[in-house]
Coordinates of C-alpha atoms in Angstrom, one line a residue:
M801 CA 0.0 0.0 0.0
N802 CA 2.9 2.3 0.7
L803 CA 4.2 1.8 -2.8
L804 CA 0.8 2.9 -4.2
A805 CA 0.5 5.8 -1.8
A806 CA 3.8 7.1 -3.1
E807 CA 2.0 8.3 -6.3
T808 CA 0.8 11.3 -4.4
E809 CA 4.1 12.3 -2.8
V810 CA 5.9 15.4 -4.0
L811 CA 9.6 14.8 -4.3
A812 CA 12.6 16.5 -5.9
P813 CA 12.7 16.0 -9.6
L814 CA 15.1 13.4 -11.0
A815 CA 17.1 13.6 -14.3
S816 CA 15.3 12.1 -17.3
G817 CA 16.9 12.3 -20.8
W818 CA 16.0 12.7 -24.5
F819 CA 14.6 9.2 -24.9
L820 CA 12.3 9.6 -21.9
E821 CA 11.2 13.1 -22.8
N822 CA 10.4 12.0 -26.4
A823 CA 9.0 8.6 -25.8
W824 CA 5.8 9.8 -27.6
L825 CA 7.7 9.1 -30.9
I826 CA 7.5 5.4 -30.2
P827 CA 3.9 4.9 -31.3
V828 CA 4.0 7.8 -33.8
I829 CA 6.6 6.2 -36.0
P830 CA 4.5 3.0 -36.7
A831 CA 1.4 5.2 -37.2
I832 CA 3.3 7.2 -39.9
A833 CA 4.6 4.0 -41.4
F834 CA 1.1 2.6 -41.6
A835 CA -0.1 5.6 -43.6
L836 CA 2.9 5.4 -46.0
I837 CA 2.4 1.7 -46.5
I838 CA -1.3 2.3 -47.5
L839 CA -0.4 5.2 -49.8
I840 CA 2.8 4.0 -51.5
G841 CA 3.5 0.5 -50.2
K842 CA 2.6 -1.4 -53.4
R843 CA 5.0 0.7 -55.5
L844 CA 8.0 -0.1 -53.2
P845 CA 10.5 -2.9 -54.0
M846 CA 9.3 -5.0 -51.0
K847 CA 5.7 -4.0 -51.3
G848 CA 5.8 -1.8 -48.1
S849 CA 7.1 -4.4 -45.8
E850 CA 10.4 -2.5 -45.5
L851 CA 8.5 0.4 -44.0
G852 CA 6.9 -1.8 -41.4
V853 CA 10.2 -3.4 -40.4
A854 CA 12.0 -0.1 -40.3
S855 CA 9.4 1.6 -38.2
M856 CA 9.4 -1.2 -35.6
L857 CA 13.2 -1.2 -35.5
A858 CA 13.1 2.6 -34.8
S859 CA 10.5 2.1 -32.1
L860 CA 12.7 -0.7 -30.6
V861 CA 15.7 1.6 -30.5
L862 CA 13.7 4.4 -28.8
S863 CA 12.1 1.9 -26.4
A864 CA 15.5 0.5 -25.4
G865 CA 16.9 4.0 -25.0
A866 CA 13.9 4.9 -22.8
A867 CA 14.4 1.8 -20.7
Y868 CA 18.1 2.5 -20.2
Q869 CA 17.4 6.1 -19.1
W870 CA 14.7 5.0 -16.8
I871 CA 17.1 2.6 -15.1
Q872 CA 19.6 5.5 -14.8
R873 CA 16.8 7.6 -13.3
V874 CA 16.0 4.9 -10.8
N875 CA 19.6 4.4 -9.9
S876 CA 20.0 8.1 -9.2
A877 CA 17.2 8.1 -6.7
T878 CA 18.2 8.2 -3.0
E879 CA 17.2 5.4 -0.6
E880 CA 13.4 4.9 -0.6
Q881 CA 12.7 7.9 -2.9
F882 CA 9.8 7.3 -5.2
V883 CA 10.8 7.7 -8.9
E884 CA 8.1 9.9 -10.4
P885 CA 6.9 9.1 -13.9
V886 CA 8.0 11.3 -16.8
I887 CA 4.7 12.9 -18.0
R888 CA 4.3 15.3 -20.9
S889 CA 0.9 16.4 -22.2
W890 CA -0.6 18.7 -24.7
S891 CA -4.2 19.9 -25.0
W892 CA -6.0 18.3 -28.0
W893 CA -9.3 20.2 -27.8
R894 CA -11.7 21.6 -25.2
S895 CA -15.4 21.3 -25.5
G896 CA -18.2 21.8 -23.0
G897 CA -15.9 21.9 -20.1
F898 CA -14.1 18.7 -21.2
D899 CA -10.4 19.0 -21.7
F900 CA -9.1 16.3 -24.1
G901 CA -5.4 16.0 -24.2
I902 CA -2.6 13.8 -25.6
G903 CA 0.5 12.9 -23.8
Q904 CA 2.9 10.3 -22.4
H905 CA 3.1 8.7 -19.1
I906 CA 6.5 6.9 -18.7
D907 CA 7.2 4.8 -15.6
G908 CA 8.6 1.4 -14.8
L909 CA 5.5 -0.4 -16.1
S910 CA 5.6 1.5 -19.3
V911 CA 9.2 0.9 -20.2
V912 CA 8.9 -2.8 -19.6
V913 CA 5.9 -3.2 -21.8
L914 CA 7.1 -0.8 -24.5
F915 CA 10.3 -2.7 -24.9
V916 CA 8.5 -6.1 -25.0
V917 CA 6.0 -4.9 -27.6
A918 CA 8.7 -3.2 -29.8
F919 CA 11.1 -6.2 -29.6
I920 CA 8.5 -8.9 -30.3
S921 CA 6.9 -6.8 -33.0
T922 CA 10.2 -6.4 -34.8
L923 CA 10.9 -10.1 -34.8
V924 CA 7.4 -10.9 -36.0
Q925 CA 7.7 -8.4 -38.8
I926 CA 11.0 -9.9 -40.0
Y927 CA 9.6 -13.4 -39.7
S928 CA 6.6 -12.4 -41.8
L929 CA 8.7 -11.2 -44.7
E930 CA 9.2 -14.8 -45.8
Y931 CA 6.1 -16.4 -44.2
L932 CA 3.7 -14.2 -46.1
R933 CA 5.8 -14.0 -49.3
G934 CA 3.5 -14.3 -52.4
D935 CA 0.3 -13.5 -50.4
R936 CA -2.1 -11.5 -52.5
R937 CA -2.7 -9.0 -49.7
Y938 CA 1.0 -8.8 -48.6
T939 CA 1.0 -4.9 -48.4
H940 CA -2.3 -4.7 -46.5
F941 CA -1.0 -7.3 -44.0
F942 CA 2.1 -5.3 -43.1
A943 CA 0.0 -2.1 -42.9
A944 CA -2.4 -3.7 -40.4
L945 CA 0.4 -5.4 -38.5
T946 CA 2.3 -2.2 -38.1
L947 CA -0.8 -0.3 -36.9
F948 CA -1.6 -3.1 -34.6
S949 CA 1.7 -2.7 -32.8
G950 CA 1.4 1.1 -32.9
G951 CA -2.0 0.9 -31.2
M952 CA -0.6 -1.2 -28.3
L953 CA 2.4 1.2 -28.0
A954 CA 0.0 4.2 -27.9
M955 CA -2.1 2.6 -25.2
V956 CA 0.9 1.7 -23.0
L957 CA 2.2 5.3 -23.2
A958 CA -1.2 7.1 -22.7
D959 CA -1.3 9.6 -19.9
N960 CA -5.1 9.8 -20.0
M961 CA -8.0 7.4 -20.5
I962 CA -9.2 8.9 -23.8
L963 CA -5.9 8.2 -25.4
F964 CA -5.8 4.8 -23.7
L965 CA -9.2 4.0 -25.2
L966 CA -8.0 5.1 -28.7
G967 CA -5.0 2.7 -28.6
W968 CA -7.3 0.0 -27.2
E969 CA -9.8 0.3 -30.0
V970 CA -7.1 0.6 -32.7
M971 CA -5.9 -2.8 -31.6
G972 CA -9.4 -4.2 -31.8
L973 CA -9.9 -3.0 -35.3
C974 CA -6.5 -4.3 -36.5
S975 CA -7.1 -7.7 -34.9
F976 CA -10.3 -8.0 -36.9
M977 CA -8.4 -7.3 -40.1
L978 CA -5.5 -9.6 -39.2
I979 CA -7.5 -12.6 -37.9
G980 CA -9.7 -12.4 -41.0
H981 CA -6.8 -11.8 -43.3
W982 CA -7.7 -14.9 -45.4
W983 CA -11.4 -14.0 -45.3
E984 CA -12.3 -16.1 -48.4
E985 CA -12.6 -19.1 -46.0
D986 CA -15.8 -18.9 -44.0
A987 CA -14.1 -20.2 -40.8
N988 CA -11.6 -17.3 -40.9
S989 CA -14.2 -14.6 -41.4
R990 CA -16.4 -16.1 -38.7
A991 CA -13.4 -16.2 -36.3
A992 CA -12.7 -12.5 -37.0
L993 CA -16.3 -11.5 -36.3
K994 CA -16.4 -13.6 -33.2
A995 CA -13.3 -12.0 -31.8
F996 CA -14.5 -8.5 -32.8
F997 CA -18.0 -8.8 -31.2
T998 CA -16.8 -10.7 -28.1
V999 CA -14.2 -8.1 -27.3
R1000 CA -16.7 -5.3 -28.0
T1001 CA -19.0 -6.8 -25.3
G1002 CA -16.2 -6.3 -22.8
D1003 CA -15.4 -2.8 -24.2
V1004 CA -18.8 -1.6 -23.0
G1005 CA -17.4 -2.0 -19.5
L1006 CA -14.4 0.2 -20.4
L1007 CA -16.6 3.0 -21.6
V1008 CA -18.8 2.8 -18.5
G1009 CA -15.7 2.6 -16.2
I1010 CA -14.0 5.6 -17.8
S1011 CA -17.2 7.7 -17.6
M1012 CA -17.8 6.8 -14.0
L1013 CA -14.2 7.6 -13.0
Y1014 CA -14.3 10.9 -14.8
F1015 CA -17.5 12.2 -13.2
A1016 CA -16.5 10.9 -9.8
A1017 CA -12.9 12.1 -9.8
N1018 CA -12.8 15.2 -12.0
D1019 CA -13.6 17.8 -9.3
W1020 CA -11.1 16.4 -6.9
T1021 CA -8.3 16.1 -9.5
Q1022 CA -8.9 19.6 -10.8
E1023 CA -8.9 21.1 -7.3
N1024 CA -6.0 19.2 -5.9
L1025 CA -3.7 18.3 -8.8
G1026 CA -4.8 20.6 -11.6
L1027 CA -5.4 17.5 -13.8
S1028 CA -8.4 16.3 -15.8
G1029 CA -10.6 13.5 -14.5
F1030 CA -9.3 11.5 -17.5
S1031 CA -5.7 11.7 -16.3
I1032 CA -4.3 8.3 -15.3
R1033 CA -2.2 9.8 -12.6
G1034 CA -5.1 11.9 -11.3
I1035 CA -7.4 8.9 -11.2
S1036 CA -4.8 6.9 -9.3
A1037 CA -4.2 9.6 -6.7
W1038 CA -8.0 10.1 -6.3
A1039 CA -8.5 6.4 -5.7
L1040 CA -5.9 6.5 -2.8
S1041 CA -7.1 9.8 -1.3
G1042 CA -9.9 8.4 0.7
E1043 CA -12.4 10.6 -1.1
P1044 CA -14.1 8.0 -3.4
N1045 CA -17.5 6.7 -2.6
S1046 CA -17.0 3.0 -2.0
T1047 CA -19.9 1.9 -4.2
V1048 CA -18.9 4.2 -7.1
I1049 CA -15.3 3.0 -7.2
M1050 CA -16.3 -0.6 -6.7
V1051 CA -18.8 -0.5 -9.7
A1052 CA -16.2 1.4 -11.8
A1053 CA -13.5 -1.2 -11.0
I1054 CA -15.9 -4.1 -11.9
A1055 CA -16.8 -2.3 -15.2
L1056 CA -13.1 -1.9 -16.1
F1057 CA -12.4 -5.5 -15.2
I1058 CA -15.2 -6.7 -17.5
A1059 CA -13.2 -4.9 -20.3
S1060 CA -10.1 -6.7 -19.1
I1061 CA -11.8 -10.0 -19.2
G1062 CA -12.9 -9.5 -22.8
K1063 CA -9.5 -8.2 -24.1
S1064 CA -7.4 -10.8 -22.2
G1065 CA -9.7 -13.7 -23.0
Q1066 CA -10.6 -14.6 -19.4
F1067 CA -13.5 -16.7 -18.3
P1068 CA -16.3 -16.4 -19.5
L1069 CA -15.2 -14.2 -22.5
H1070 CA -12.4 -16.6 -23.4
T1071 CA -14.0 -18.3 -26.3
W1072 CA -12.8 -15.9 -29.0
L1073 CA -9.1 -16.4 -28.4
P1074 CA -8.5 -20.0 -29.6
D1075 CA -10.6 -19.2 -32.7
A1076 CA -8.3 -16.2 -33.4
M1077 CA -5.8 -18.9 -34.6
A1078 CA -7.5 -18.6 -38.0
G1079 CA -5.2 -15.7 -38.8
P1080 CA -1.6 -16.1 -40.1
T1081 CA 0.7 -17.5 -37.5
P1082 CA 2.8 -14.3 -37.1
V1083 CA -0.4 -12.6 -36.1
S1084 CA -1.1 -15.4 -33.5
S1085 CA 2.4 -14.9 -32.1
L1086 CA 2.1 -11.2 -31.8
L1087 CA -1.5 -11.2 -30.5
H1088 CA -0.9 -13.9 -27.9
S1089 CA 2.5 -12.7 -26.6
S1090 CA 2.8 -9.0 -26.2
T1091 CA -0.1 -7.0 -27.7
M1092 CA -3.9 -7.4 -27.6
V1093 CA -4.4 -10.1 -25.0
V1094 CA -1.9 -8.4 -22.7
A1095 CA -3.9 -5.2 -22.9
G1096 CA -6.5 -6.3 -20.4
V1097 CA -3.9 -7.3 -17.8
F1098 CA -2.1 -4.0 -18.5
L1099 CA -5.3 -2.1 -17.8
V1100 CA -5.6 -3.7 -14.3
A1101 CA -1.9 -3.0 -13.6
R1102 CA -2.0 0.6 -14.9
L1103 CA -5.1 1.5 -12.8
Y1104 CA -4.2 -0.7 -9.9
P1105 CA -5.1 1.8 -7.2
V1106 CA -8.7 1.8 -8.5
F1107 CA -8.9 -2.0 -8.3
F1108 CA -6.9 -2.1 -5.0
V1109 CA -9.5 0.2 -3.3
G1110 CA -12.6 -0.7 -5.3
L1111 CA -12.3 -4.5 -5.0
D1112 CA -10.6 -4.4 -1.5
I1113 CA -7.5 -6.3 -2.6
L1114 CA -5.7 -7.8 0.4
G1115 CA -8.7 -6.9 2.6
S1116 CA -10.7 -10.0 2.3
G1117 CA -10.6 -13.8 1.6
G1118 CA -10.7 -13.2 -2.1
N1119 CA -11.9 -10.9 -4.8
L1120 CA -13.4 -10.9 -8.3
I1121 CA -10.0 -10.7 -10.1
M1122 CA -8.6 -13.7 -8.2
F1123 CA -11.7 -15.9 -8.7
I1124 CA -11.8 -15.2 -12.5
G1125 CA -8.0 -15.7 -12.8
A1126 CA -8.2 -19.0 -10.9
I1127 CA -11.1 -20.4 -12.9
T1128 CA -9.4 -19.4 -16.1
I1129 CA -6.2 -21.1 -15.2
V1130 CA -7.8 -24.5 -14.7
I1131 CA -10.4 -24.5 -17.4
S1132 CA -8.0 -23.3 -20.1
A1133 CA -5.3 -25.8 -19.1
A1134 CA -7.8 -28.6 -19.3
L1135 CA -9.0 -27.5 -22.7
A1136 CA -5.3 -27.3 -23.9
F1137 CA -4.8 -30.9 -23.0
V1138 CA -7.5 -32.2 -25.4
Q1139 CA -6.6 -30.1 -28.5
N1140 CA -5.0 -31.7 -31.6
D1141 CA -4.3 -28.4 -33.3
I1142 CA -0.9 -27.2 -32.1
K1143 CA -1.9 -23.5 -32.3
R1144 CA -5.0 -24.1 -30.3
V1145 CA -2.9 -25.8 -27.6
L1146 CA -0.8 -22.6 -27.4
A1147 CA -3.9 -20.4 -27.5
Y1148 CA -5.4 -22.1 -24.5
S1149 CA -2.0 -22.0 -22.9
T1150 CA -2.0 -18.2 -23.3
V1151 CA -5.4 -17.9 -21.7
S1152 CA -4.2 -19.9 -18.8
Q1153 CA -1.0 -17.8 -18.3
L1154 CA -3.0 -14.6 -18.5
G1155 CA -5.1 -16.2 -15.7
Y1156 CA -1.9 -16.4 -13.6
M1157 CA -1.3 -12.7 -14.2
M1158 CA -4.8 -11.9 -13.1
L1159 CA -4.5 -14.1 -10.1
G1160 CA -1.3 -12.3 -9.1
L1161 CA -2.8 -8.9 -9.5
G1162 CA -5.9 -9.9 -7.5
A1163 CA -3.7 -11.2 -4.7
G1164 CA -1.6 -8.1 -4.4
A1165 CA 1.4 -9.6 -6.2
W1166 CA 1.7 -6.7 -8.7
L1167 CA 5.4 -7.0 -9.4
P1168 CA 5.4 -10.8 -10.2
A1169 CA 2.3 -10.4 -12.4
V1170 CA 4.0 -7.6 -14.4
F1171 CA 7.2 -9.6 -14.6
H1172 CA 5.2 -12.6 -16.0
I1173 CA 4.0 -10.3 -18.8
F1174 CA 7.6 -9.7 -19.7
T1175 CA 8.8 -13.4 -19.5
H1176 CA 5.7 -14.9 -21.1
A1177 CA 5.9 -12.6 -24.1
F1178 CA 9.2 -14.1 -25.2
F1179 CA 8.7 -17.8 -24.7
K1180 CA 5.1 -17.7 -26.0
A1181 CA 6.2 -15.8 -29.2
C1182 CA 8.9 -18.4 -29.7
L1183 CA 6.4 -21.2 -29.4
F1184 CA 4.0 -19.7 -31.9
L1185 CA 6.8 -18.9 -34.4
G1186 CA 8.0 -22.5 -33.9
A1187 CA 4.6 -23.8 -34.7
G1188 CA 4.5 -21.6 -37.8
S1189 CA 7.9 -23.0 -38.9
I1190 CA 6.7 -26.5 -38.5
S1191 CA 3.5 -25.8 -40.5
H1192 CA 5.4 -23.9 -43.2
S1193 CA 8.3 -26.4 -43.7
A1194 CA 7.3 -29.9 -42.6
S1195 CA 3.5 -30.5 -42.4
H1196 CA 2.2 -28.8 -45.6
H1197 CA 0.5 -26.0 -43.7
S1198 CA -1.3 -28.3 -41.4
F1199 CA -1.4 -27.7 -37.6
D1200 CA -2.8 -31.1 -36.7
M1201 CA -0.4 -32.8 -34.4
K1202 CA -2.0 -36.2 -34.5
R1203 CA -2.5 -36.4 -38.2
D1204 CA 0.4 -34.6 -39.8
M1205 CA 3.3 -34.4 -37.4
G1206 CA 5.6 -36.7 -35.4
G1207 CA 9.3 -37.4 -35.4
L1208 CA 10.1 -33.8 -36.4
R1209 CA 13.0 -33.5 -34.0
K1210 CA 15.3 -35.1 -36.6
V1211 CA 14.0 -33.0 -39.4
M1212 CA 13.9 -29.7 -37.6
P1213 CA 16.6 -29.8 -34.9
I1214 CA 16.8 -26.0 -34.5
T1215 CA 13.1 -25.6 -34.1
F1216 CA 13.0 -28.5 -31.8
T1217 CA 15.7 -26.9 -29.6
T1218 CA 14.0 -23.6 -29.4
W1219 CA 10.6 -25.3 -28.7
I1220 CA 12.1 -27.3 -25.8
I1221 CA 13.7 -24.2 -24.2
S1222 CA 10.4 -22.2 -24.5
T1223 CA 8.4 -25.2 -23.2
L1224 CA 10.7 -25.4 -20.1
A1225 CA 10.2 -21.7 -19.5
L1226 CA 6.4 -22.0 -19.9
C1227 CA 6.4 -24.9 -17.4
G1228 CA 8.4 -22.8 -14.9
V1229 CA 11.4 -25.1 -14.8
F1230 CA 14.6 -23.7 -13.1
P1231 CA 16.6 -21.8 -14.4
F1232 CA 14.4 -20.7 -17.2
S1233 CA 12.4 -17.4 -17.0
G1234 CA 9.0 -18.8 -16.2
F1235 CA 10.4 -20.1 -12.9
F1236 CA 11.2 -16.6 -11.8
S1237 CA 7.8 -15.1 -12.7
K1238 CA 5.0 -17.7 -12.6
D1239 CA 6.4 -19.5 -9.6
E1240 CA 6.9 -16.2 -7.9
I1241 CA 3.2 -15.4 -8.4
I1242 CA 2.2 -18.7 -6.8
D1243 CA 4.6 -18.0 -3.9
N1244 CA 3.2 -14.5 -3.3
V1245 CA -0.4 -15.7 -3.5
G1246 CA 0.4 -18.2 -0.7
N1247 CA 2.4 -15.7 1.4
N1248 CA -0.5 -13.2 1.2
G1249 CA -2.7 -15.7 2.9
Y1250 CA -4.6 -17.1 -0.1
N1251 CA -3.7 -20.8 0.4
T1252 CA -6.7 -22.2 -1.7
F1253 CA -5.7 -20.0 -4.6
M1254 CA -2.1 -21.0 -4.3
I1255 CA -3.2 -24.7 -4.6
V1256 CA -5.1 -23.7 -7.8
G1257 CA -1.9 -22.2 -9.1
L1258 CA 0.1 -25.3 -8.4
V1259 CA -2.5 -27.5 -10.0
G1260 CA -2.4 -25.2 -13.1
A1261 CA 1.4 -25.5 -13.2
F1262 CA 1.2 -29.4 -13.2
M1263 CA -1.5 -29.2 -15.9
T1264 CA 0.8 -26.9 -18.0
A1265 CA 3.6 -29.4 -17.9
A1266 CA 1.1 -32.2 -18.9
Y1267 CA -0.3 -30.5 -22.0
M1268 CA 3.0 -29.2 -23.2
T1269 CA 4.6 -32.7 -22.7
R1270 CA 1.7 -34.1 -24.8
A1271 CA 2.2 -31.5 -27.5
T1272 CA 5.9 -31.9 -27.6
Y1273 CA 5.6 -35.7 -27.9
L1274 CA 3.0 -35.6 -30.7
T1275 CA 5.0 -33.1 -32.7
F1276 CA 8.6 -34.1 -32.3
F1277 CA 8.7 -37.8 -31.2
G1278 CA 7.2 -41.1 -32.4
E1279 CA 6.9 -42.0 -36.1
P1280 CA 6.2 -39.3 -38.8
R1281 CA 2.5 -39.2 -39.7
G1282 CA 0.6 -37.8 -42.6
A1283 CA 2.2 -34.8 -44.3
S1284 CA 5.4 -35.0 -42.2
A1285 CA 6.0 -38.7 -43.2
G1286 CA 7.4 -37.6 -46.6
H1287 CA 10.4 -35.8 -45.1
S1288 CA 13.7 -37.5 -44.7
S1289 CA 15.5 -37.4 -41.4
H1290 CA 18.7 -36.6 -43.2
E1291 CA 17.2 -33.4 -44.6
S1292 CA 16.9 -30.3 -42.4
H1293 CA 13.9 -28.1 -42.8
D1294 CA 14.8 -25.4 -40.3

């Protein structure tokens, strides 16, 4: 609670730097690249893909610079001094007493997620150069993929809830275009529509929550901080001030959490996420690792004071966030175990891991939950790209493990190695990254007194090991089946 209360302390300013002061360029560059790809992409030598890759490389450099300068800023702080976020804002327009602004809010949470999004997006863009080669909508794919990443970056950097909502909705639109990229097949178009409308159901909660927070907090934030009721910093300070009506902040927190459930595919709005596998595999990798599905978890982490007070985190035997996270962990892991499509196994795995993040946030384990966002992004992106490599090179574009895979460790030794490393990380095996994030969530849940939920987390961890062992065996061991049977073990397809 002391860490949260530090938001309202007034301390001596710390040095920032060019990258921190100009972090707003990170989402702007992909947005400009998107416009250029649409306008002139088809006339360029690489059909506009070079603009997408270049823009994400630029955003990656800026994100890395911002992360480095933030670390320097933290290191320059004395003892227990709170490191204030670097906030810059400009007025967009004023109407009817409403002040709509644009700006950046850079803190530890921002720099972590910015770097993850930019890094994974860059790798996925490069991977897509060959994976989508020859596709009839190659240019449009890179335009949508670039804007998709730009929307997530804008949301992460937003200093107010209007800009946050803009980035949130841009991602929703781009996901519709990317999941339905091959819309000629009915299954793909249906999957895109299902994702779009399911997430829109949750988005109603976001609109309700933002509106409630604005009208409840605006007078206090204007009077005490000189900030709009849309300001993320203002809302957080108001939530911790003791001023909020308990019913109002509870209802607002529930409304916002409904939006998080929809975006992050939590129970009961989880059904769209496995169907989203209809899109190209690079989309699945980006969507499931570091962008859209992480947005719901990020919303809870960003407005944590609202949820902390509104849902009485650490003040009772459990809360809505914990219950939803725990249910999602078990149900999704069970569903992953009975899938034959390798991408659907990974999709349900993502839903389950997002459940761990929600469980951690609900139990007051904010830092382990955010760290799991970071670690999960890398090993889940690697697993999805490995699945794409298998489909592209060894199983004639099939993702059916039982029918068209088996024995591929001899045919694809590099993919097999990266898959095993990522699987061990996902299962939380020491010394891989998942051990230091997922296991830390389970440990914190138990230490905070939620023993029943800790047991659920442990059961989910064993189930994770079970379904990933099954997927690994069906794909890489045994005798080659179906499409993979025609590949010689002496011939590498990596």
